[in-house]
Amino acid sequence: MTINNHNYIIENRNGKPKGDGILTQTADISSVRRTNFLSVSGYVRKKGSCTIPRIAEDVGLSLPTVTRAVNFALERGIFIPDGMCTAGRGRKAVAYTLNPDFKHCGLLYFFSDTLHCDIYDFKFNCIYSYSCPISDENAVEILKCNVLKITRYDKKISHVLFAVPGHVFDNSILRSWKFPSLNGLNLKEYFSFLENINVIAVNNMFAVTCSSWKYTNDYHSKTVVSYTFGAKKYGAGISVNGCVLSGASGRVCDIGRLETKETDRHSLEFFKEQISGVISVIDPDKIILYPNGECTYEMLSSELCKIYGDDFVQSLVCGTDLYDDCAHGLLRIFNRELKMNYV
């Protein structure tokens, strides 16, 4: 070993430093363990409750590797035991499940004049939900009041996620045509007084598009458009190979830049011009339509089939519930944040 400027350099027999190799090897091991843990925790989230032998068999990892991942999760309170069950050949084994109280999240999302507020546990069970009116005149006040309400109600909340109408970039609302009083508001900074709570803000259609995996069997190798249209709102989001796209301005889809012949933004002609522009640019595999107000799915799909033919209906999907999918999209963002930070 030689000492150079108080830094220890380990040399091999040829006199060449090998410290970088050790660091690289350590980093590689850490990366592998992280990947293994995420595979195990993802499987447990999907199955609900399972034993170490079952996880090892289905995920394709060795028993020691799965045991190490489970112990890691137990030590940090991510997993909890879930009773005994048969593990094969008449033997009993401990089953493990996610700890619902490991972390909770608060969701606040709105499209027009109603703010939805939900609290979910770590197993993504909704444990508290309500809604209230919101308008541009009181938007900031209403958001603050309800964030304080849910965080005081549930002390286990570690994340508060917003889905708001407008262009959102790096937690800042750059422009909201529906709620101009929110323009320029950085929600993460505004709620920085909340101790030990991470605040995340995204565009509402970004959140909806995060849940578009529900509507296609091959989400990670398809281009999917989520589109809502009706009397009170319209907007779109695009997912390519499992990744939701957004521009530097925070737009999920720059539909505002598509030229349309109609000035009436509530007409079906406007809808046809907009969605046709999106189709011509990206040629999506699936289009998830969320009708609202007096517009029905049949009306919207019929207009598109007039342009592209009756076979085009195979590319269309009727979104079950815009608000429900927005909440599920926020939960996916919450889960992604946890994956980045808890291992």
CSV table of C-alpha atoms in Angstrom, one decimal:
chain,number,residue,atom,x,y,z
A,1,MET,CA,0.0,0.0,0.0
A,2,THR,CA,1.3,3.5,-0.9
A,3,ILE,CA,0.1,6.8,0.6
A,4,ASN,CA,-0.3,9.8,-1.7
A,5,ASN,CA,-1.6,13.1,-0.4
A,6,HIS,CA,-3.2,11.2,2.5
A,7,ASN,CA,-5.3,9.1,0.1
A,8,TYR,CA,-4.8,5.4,0.4
A,9,ILE,CA,-4.2,3.7,-2.9
A,10,ILE,CA,-4.3,-0.1,-3.0
A,11,GLU,CA,-1.9,-1.6,-5.6
A,12,ASN,CA,-1.9,-5.1,-7.1
A,13,ARG,CA,1.3,-7.1,-7.7
A,14,ASN,CA,2.1,-5.2,-10.9
A,15,GLY,CA,2.0,-1.9,-9.0
A,16,LYS,CA,-1.2,-0.7,-10.6
A,17,PRO,CA,-3.9,0.9,-8.4
A,18,LYS,CA,-6.9,-1.3,-8.1
A,19,GLY,CA,-9.1,0.9,-5.9
A,20,ASP,CA,-11.3,1.9,-8.9
A,21,GLY,CA,-12.0,-1.8,-9.5
A,22,ILE,CA,-13.1,-2.3,-5.9
A,23,LEU,CA,-15.4,0.7,-6.0
A,24,THR,CA,-16.9,-0.4,-9.3
A,25,GLN,CA,-17.4,-3.9,-8.0
A,26,THR,CA,-19.1,-2.5,-4.8
A,27,ALA,CA,-21.3,-0.3,-7.0
A,28,ASP,CA,-22.2,-3.3,-9.2
A,29,ILE,CA,-23.1,-5.4,-6.2
A,30,SER,CA,-25.3,-2.6,-4.8
A,31,SER,CA,-27.0,-2.2,-8.1
A,32,VAL,CA,-27.7,-6.0,-8.3
A,33,ARG,CA,-29.1,-6.1,-4.8
A,34,ARG,CA,-31.3,-3.1,-5.5
A,35,THR,CA,-32.7,-4.7,-8.6
A,36,ASN,CA,-33.3,-8.0,-6.8
A,37,PHE,CA,-35.1,-6.1,-4.0
A,38,LEU,CA,-37.3,-4.2,-6.4
A,39,SER,CA,-38.1,-7.5,-8.1
A,40,VAL,CA,-39.1,-9.1,-4.8
A,41,SER,CA,-41.1,-6.1,-3.5
A,42,GLY,CA,-42.8,-5.7,-6.9
A,43,TYR,CA,-43.9,-9.4,-6.8
A,44,VAL,CA,-45.2,-9.1,-3.3
A,45,ARG,CA,-47.2,-6.0,-4.2
A,46,LYS,CA,-48.7,-7.8,-7.2
A,47,LYS,CA,-49.5,-11.1,-5.3
A,48,GLY,CA,-50.5,-9.5,-2.0
A,49,SER,CA,-49.0,-12.2,0.2
A,50,CYS,CA,-46.4,-15.0,-0.5
A,51,THR,CA,-43.6,-17.1,1.0
A,52,ILE,CA,-39.9,-16.9,0.3
A,53,PRO,CA,-39.9,-20.2,-1.7
A,54,ARG,CA,-42.8,-19.1,-3.8
A,55,ILE,CA,-41.1,-15.7,-4.6
A,56,ALA,CA,-37.8,-17.5,-5.5
A,57,GLU,CA,-39.6,-19.9,-7.8
A,58,ASP,CA,-41.7,-17.3,-9.6
A,59,VAL,CA,-39.2,-14.5,-9.8
A,60,GLY,CA,-36.3,-16.7,-10.7
A,61,LEU,CA,-33.9,-15.8,-7.8
A,62,SER,CA,-32.1,-18.0,-5.4
A,63,LEU,CA,-33.5,-18.6,-1.9
A,64,PRO,CA,-30.5,-16.8,-0.2
A,65,THR,CA,-31.1,-13.8,-2.5
A,66,VAL,CA,-34.8,-13.6,-1.8
A,67,THR,CA,-34.2,-14.2,1.9
A,68,ARG,CA,-31.7,-11.2,2.0
A,69,ALA,CA,-34.2,-9.0,0.2
A,70,VAL,CA,-37.1,-10.0,2.6
A,71,ASN,CA,-34.9,-9.4,5.6
A,72,PHE,CA,-34.0,-6.0,4.2
A,73,ALA,CA,-37.7,-5.1,3.9
A,74,LEU,CA,-38.5,-6.5,7.3
A,75,GLU,CA,-35.8,-4.4,9.0
A,76,ARG,CA,-37.1,-1.2,7.4
A,77,GLY,CA,-40.7,-1.9,8.0
A,78,ILE,CA,-41.6,-2.4,4.3
A,79,PHE,CA,-42.8,-6.0,4.8
A,80,ILE,CA,-44.6,-7.6,7.7
A,81,PRO,CA,-45.3,-11.3,8.4
A,82,ASP,CA,-48.7,-12.5,7.2
A,83,GLY,CA,-49.2,-15.8,8.9
A,84,MET,CA,-48.1,-19.4,7.9
A,85,CYS,CA,-49.0,-21.2,4.8
A,86,THR,CA,-48.1,-24.4,3.0
A,87,ALA,CA,-44.8,-24.1,1.0
A,88,GLY,CA,-44.8,-27.5,-0.7
A,89,ARG,CA,-44.3,-31.1,0.5
A,90,GLY,CA,-46.4,-30.5,3.5
A,91,ARG,CA,-44.0,-27.9,5.0
A,92,LYS,CA,-45.1,-24.6,6.5
A,93,ALA,CA,-43.5,-21.3,5.7
A,94,VAL,CA,-44.0,-17.7,6.8
A,95,ALA,CA,-45.9,-15.5,4.3
A,96,TYR,CA,-45.0,-11.9,3.9
A,97,THR,CA,-47.0,-8.9,2.7
A,98,LEU,CA,-46.5,-5.1,2.4
A,99,ASN,CA,-46.9,-3.1,5.5
A,100,PRO,CA,-49.9,-0.9,4.8
A,101,ASP,CA,-48.6,1.7,7.3
A,102,PHE,CA,-45.1,1.9,6.0
A,103,LYS,CA,-45.9,5.1,4.2
A,104,HIS,CA,-49.2,6.8,3.3
A,105,CYS,CA,-49.8,9.4,0.5
A,106,GLY,CA,-52.2,12.2,0.0
A,107,LEU,CA,-53.6,12.9,-3.5
A,108,LEU,CA,-55.2,16.1,-4.6
A,109,TYR,CA,-56.4,16.3,-8.2
A,110,PHE,CA,-58.9,18.4,-10.2
A,111,PHE,CA,-59.8,19.2,-13.8
A,112,SER,CA,-62.6,21.8,-13.5
A,113,ASP,CA,-64.6,22.9,-10.5
A,114,THR,CA,-64.2,20.0,-8.1
A,115,LEU,CA,-61.1,19.1,-6.0
A,116,HIS,CA,-60.7,15.5,-5.1
A,117,CYS,CA,-58.8,14.6,-2.0
A,118,ASP,CA,-57.7,11.0,-1.2
A,119,ILE,CA,-55.5,9.2,1.3
A,120,TYR,CA,-54.0,5.9,0.4
A,121,ASP,CA,-51.9,3.5,2.4
A,122,PHE,CA,-48.8,1.7,1.2
A,123,LYS,CA,-50.9,-1.2,-0.2
A,124,PHE,CA,-52.8,1.4,-2.3
A,125,ASN,CA,-56.0,1.0,-0.4
A,126,CYS,CA,-58.0,4.2,-0.2
A,127,ILE,CA,-58.6,4.9,3.5
A,128,TYR,CA,-60.1,8.4,3.3
A,129,SER,CA,-61.7,10.3,0.4
A,130,TYR,CA,-63.8,13.4,-0.1
A,131,SER,CA,-64.3,16.2,-2.6
A,132,CYS,CA,-65.0,19.9,-2.4
A,133,PRO,CA,-65.6,22.9,-4.8
A,134,ILE,CA,-62.7,24.9,-6.1
A,135,SER,CA,-62.6,28.0,-8.3
A,136,ASP,CA,-59.9,30.4,-9.5
A,137,GLU,CA,-60.9,32.9,-6.9
A,138,ASN,CA,-60.0,30.6,-4.0
A,139,ALA,CA,-57.7,28.0,-5.6
A,140,VAL,CA,-54.6,28.6,-3.5
A,141,GLU,CA,-56.6,28.9,-0.3
A,142,ILE,CA,-58.5,25.7,-1.0
A,143,LEU,CA,-55.4,23.7,-1.8
A,144,LYS,CA,-53.6,24.9,1.4
A,145,CYS,CA,-56.7,24.2,3.5
A,146,ASN,CA,-57.1,20.7,2.3
A,147,VAL,CA,-53.4,19.8,2.4
A,148,LEU,CA,-53.4,20.8,6.1
A,149,LYS,CA,-56.6,18.8,6.6
A,150,ILE,CA,-55.3,15.5,5.3
A,151,THR,CA,-51.8,15.8,6.8
A,152,ARG,CA,-53.2,16.6,10.2
A,153,TYR,CA,-55.8,13.7,9.8
A,154,ASP,CA,-53.1,11.2,8.9
A,155,LYS,CA,-49.6,11.5,10.4
A,156,LYS,CA,-48.3,8.6,8.4
A,157,ILE,CA,-48.5,10.7,5.1
A,158,SER,CA,-45.0,10.9,3.6
A,159,HIS,CA,-45.9,12.3,0.2
A,160,VAL,CA,-48.5,14.7,-1.1
A,161,LEU,CA,-49.1,14.6,-4.8
A,162,PHE,CA,-51.0,17.1,-6.9
A,163,ALA,CA,-52.5,16.7,-10.4
A,164,VAL,CA,-53.5,20.1,-11.7
A,165,PRO,CA,-54.8,21.5,-15.0
A,166,GLY,CA,-52.1,23.5,-16.8
A,167,HIS,CA,-48.5,23.3,-17.8
A,168,VAL,CA,-46.5,21.9,-14.9
A,169,PHE,CA,-42.7,21.7,-14.8
A,170,ASP,CA,-40.5,20.8,-11.9
A,171,ASN,CA,-43.4,21.1,-9.5
A,172,SER,CA,-44.2,24.7,-10.8
A,173,ILE,CA,-47.5,25.6,-12.5
A,174,LEU,CA,-46.3,27.6,-15.4
A,175,ARG,CA,-49.6,28.3,-16.9
A,176,SER,CA,-53.2,27.2,-16.2
A,177,TRP,CA,-55.9,28.6,-18.4
A,178,LYS,CA,-58.6,27.3,-16.0
A,179,PHE,CA,-56.9,28.5,-12.8
A,180,PRO,CA,-54.7,31.5,-13.7
A,181,SER,CA,-54.3,32.4,-10.0
A,182,LEU,CA,-52.0,29.4,-9.8
A,183,ASN,CA,-49.7,30.6,-12.5
A,184,GLY,CA,-46.1,30.7,-11.3
A,185,LEU,CA,-46.9,28.8,-8.1
A,186,ASN,CA,-44.3,26.2,-7.1
A,187,LEU,CA,-46.2,23.7,-5.0
A,188,LYS,CA,-43.1,22.1,-3.6
A,189,GLU,CA,-41.8,25.4,-2.3
A,190,TYR,CA,-45.2,26.6,-1.2
A,191,PHE,CA,-45.7,23.6,1.1
A,192,SER,CA,-42.1,23.4,2.2
A,193,PHE,CA,-43.2,24.1,5.8
A,194,LEU,CA,-44.6,20.5,5.9
A,195,GLU,CA,-42.0,18.5,7.8
A,196,ASN,CA,-40.8,15.2,6.4
A,197,ILE,CA,-43.4,15.3,3.6
A,198,ASN,CA,-42.3,15.2,-0.1
A,199,VAL,CA,-44.5,17.3,-2.4
A,200,ILE,CA,-44.9,16.4,-6.1
A,201,ALA,CA,-46.9,18.2,-8.7
A,202,VAL,CA,-47.8,17.1,-12.2
A,203,ASN,CA,-50.2,17.9,-15.0
A,204,ASN,CA,-53.5,16.1,-14.5
A,205,MET,CA,-53.4,14.4,-18.0
A,206,PHE,CA,-49.8,13.3,-17.2
A,207,ALA,CA,-51.2,11.4,-14.2
A,208,VAL,CA,-54.1,10.0,-16.2
A,209,THR,CA,-51.7,8.7,-18.9
A,210,CYS,CA,-49.5,7.0,-16.2
A,211,SER,CA,-52.5,4.7,-15.7
A,212,SER,CA,-52.9,3.8,-19.4
A,213,TRP,CA,-51.2,0.5,-18.8
A,214,LYS,CA,-54.6,-0.7,-17.6
A,215,TYR,CA,-55.9,-0.7,-21.1
A,216,THR,CA,-53.3,-2.5,-23.1
A,217,ASN,CA,-51.6,-5.9,-22.6
A,218,ASP,CA,-48.2,-4.7,-24.0
A,219,TYR,CA,-47.9,-1.3,-22.3
A,220,HIS,CA,-44.1,-1.2,-22.5
A,221,SER,CA,-43.9,-1.5,-26.3
A,222,LYS,CA,-46.9,0.6,-27.5
A,223,THR,CA,-47.7,4.2,-28.1
A,224,VAL,CA,-50.9,5.2,-26.3
A,225,VAL,CA,-52.8,8.4,-26.3
A,226,SER,CA,-55.2,9.3,-23.4
A,227,TYR,CA,-57.7,12.0,-24.5
A,228,THR,CA,-60.5,13.7,-22.7
A,229,PHE,CA,-63.1,15.9,-24.4
A,230,GLY,CA,-66.3,17.5,-23.3
A,231,ALA,CA,-68.1,20.7,-22.3
A,232,LYS,CA,-65.7,21.5,-19.4
A,233,LYS,CA,-62.4,20.2,-20.3
A,234,TYR,CA,-60.2,18.7,-23.0
A,235,GLY,CA,-56.6,17.5,-23.1
A,236,ALA,CA,-54.3,14.7,-24.0
A,237,GLY,CA,-51.4,12.7,-22.8
A,238,ILE,CA,-49.0,10.4,-24.7
A,239,SER,CA,-47.2,7.3,-23.5
A,240,VAL,CA,-44.4,5.7,-25.6
A,241,ASN,CA,-42.9,2.4,-24.4
A,242,GLY,CA,-44.2,2.9,-20.9
A,243,CYS,CA,-42.9,6.4,-20.6
A,244,VAL,CA,-45.2,9.4,-20.4
A,245,LEU,CA,-44.0,12.3,-22.6
A,246,SER,CA,-43.9,16.0,-21.7
A,247,GLY,CA,-42.2,19.0,-23.2
A,248,ALA,CA,-39.9,21.5,-21.6
A,249,SER,CA,-42.9,23.8,-21.0
A,250,GLY,CA,-44.7,21.1,-18.9
A,251,ARG,CA,-47.2,20.2,-21.6
A,252,VAL,CA,-48.0,16.6,-21.7
A,253,CYS,CA,-49.0,16.9,-25.3
A,254,ASP,CA,-48.7,20.1,-27.3
A,255,ILE,CA,-52.3,19.9,-28.6
A,256,GLY,CA,-52.6,23.7,-28.2
A,257,ARG,CA,-50.2,24.2,-31.1
A,258,LEU,CA,-52.3,22.1,-33.5
A,259,GLU,CA,-54.1,24.3,-35.9
A,260,THR,CA,-57.9,23.8,-36.0
A,261,LYS,CA,-60.4,25.2,-38.4
A,262,GLU,CA,-63.0,25.6,-35.7
A,263,THR,CA,-62.8,28.3,-33.1
A,264,ASP,CA,-65.5,26.7,-30.9
A,265,ARG,CA,-63.4,24.5,-28.6
A,266,HIS,CA,-66.5,22.6,-27.4
A,267,SER,CA,-67.5,21.3,-30.9
A,268,LEU,CA,-67.0,17.9,-32.3
A,269,GLU,CA,-65.3,19.4,-35.3
A,270,PHE,CA,-62.7,20.8,-32.9
A,271,PHE,CA,-62.3,17.4,-31.4
A,272,LYS,CA,-61.8,15.7,-34.8
A,273,GLU,CA,-59.2,18.3,-35.8
A,274,GLN,CA,-57.2,17.9,-32.6
A,275,ILE,CA,-57.2,14.2,-32.4
A,276,SER,CA,-56.5,13.8,-36.1
A,277,GLY,CA,-53.5,16.0,-35.7
A,278,VAL,CA,-52.2,13.8,-32.8
A,279,ILE,CA,-52.8,10.7,-34.9
A,280,SER,CA,-51.0,12.1,-37.9
A,281,VAL,CA,-47.9,12.9,-35.8
A,282,ILE,CA,-47.5,9.7,-33.7
A,283,ASP,CA,-49.8,7.0,-35.2
A,284,PRO,CA,-50.8,5.5,-31.8
A,285,ASP,CA,-51.5,1.9,-31.2
A,286,LYS,CA,-54.3,2.8,-28.7
A,287,ILE,CA,-56.4,5.8,-28.0
A,288,ILE,CA,-58.2,5.9,-24.7
A,289,LEU,CA,-61.2,8.3,-24.9
A,290,TYR,CA,-62.6,9.9,-21.8
A,291,PRO,CA,-65.9,11.5,-22.7
A,292,ASN,CA,-67.3,14.0,-20.2
A,293,GLY,CA,-70.5,16.1,-20.1
A,294,GLU,CA,-72.9,15.4,-22.9
A,295,CYS,CA,-70.3,13.8,-25.1
A,296,THR,CA,-70.5,10.1,-25.1
A,297,TYR,CA,-67.9,7.5,-26.1
A,298,GLU,CA,-70.2,6.5,-29.0
A,299,MET,CA,-70.3,10.0,-30.3
A,300,LEU,CA,-66.5,10.5,-30.2
A,301,SER,CA,-65.6,7.1,-31.6
A,302,SER,CA,-68.2,7.5,-34.4
A,303,GLU,CA,-66.6,10.8,-35.5
A,304,LEU,CA,-63.2,9.2,-35.7
A,305,CYS,CA,-64.5,6.2,-37.6
A,306,LYS,CA,-66.0,8.5,-40.2
A,307,ILE,CA,-62.5,9.7,-40.9
A,308,TYR,CA,-60.4,6.5,-40.6
A,309,GLY,CA,-63.0,3.8,-41.3
A,310,ASP,CA,-64.9,1.3,-39.2
A,311,ASP,CA,-61.9,-0.8,-38.5
A,312,PHE,CA,-60.3,2.1,-36.6
A,313,VAL,CA,-62.6,1.3,-33.7
A,314,GLN,CA,-60.2,-1.5,-32.7
A,315,SER,CA,-57.6,1.2,-31.8
A,316,LEU,CA,-60.1,2.9,-29.5
A,317,VAL,CA,-60.7,2.2,-25.8
A,318,CYS,CA,-63.3,3.8,-23.5
A,319,GLY,CA,-61.7,5.1,-20.4
A,320,THR,CA,-63.6,3.8,-17.4
A,321,ASP,CA,-63.3,6.9,-15.2
A,322,LEU,CA,-61.1,10.0,-15.7
A,323,TYR,CA,-60.8,10.9,-12.0
A,324,ASP,CA,-60.2,7.3,-10.9
A,325,ASP,CA,-57.4,6.9,-13.5
A,326,CYS,CA,-55.9,10.2,-12.4
A,327,ALA,CA,-55.7,8.9,-8.8
A,328,HIS,CA,-54.2,5.6,-10.0
A,329,GLY,CA,-51.6,7.5,-12.1
A,330,LEU,CA,-50.6,9.5,-9.0
A,331,LEU,CA,-50.2,6.2,-7.1
A,332,ARG,CA,-47.8,5.0,-9.8
A,333,ILE,CA,-45.8,8.2,-9.4
A,334,PHE,CA,-45.8,7.7,-5.6
A,335,ASN,CA,-44.6,4.1,-6.1
A,336,ARG,CA,-41.8,5.3,-8.5
A,337,GLU,CA,-40.6,7.8,-5.9
A,338,LEU,CA,-40.5,5.1,-3.3
A,339,LYS,CA,-38.4,2.9,-5.5
A,340,MET,CA,-35.9,5.7,-6.0
A,341,ASN,CA,-35.6,6.5,-2.4
A,342,TYR,CA,-36.2,3.5,0.0
A,343,VAL,CA,-33.4,1.3,-1.3
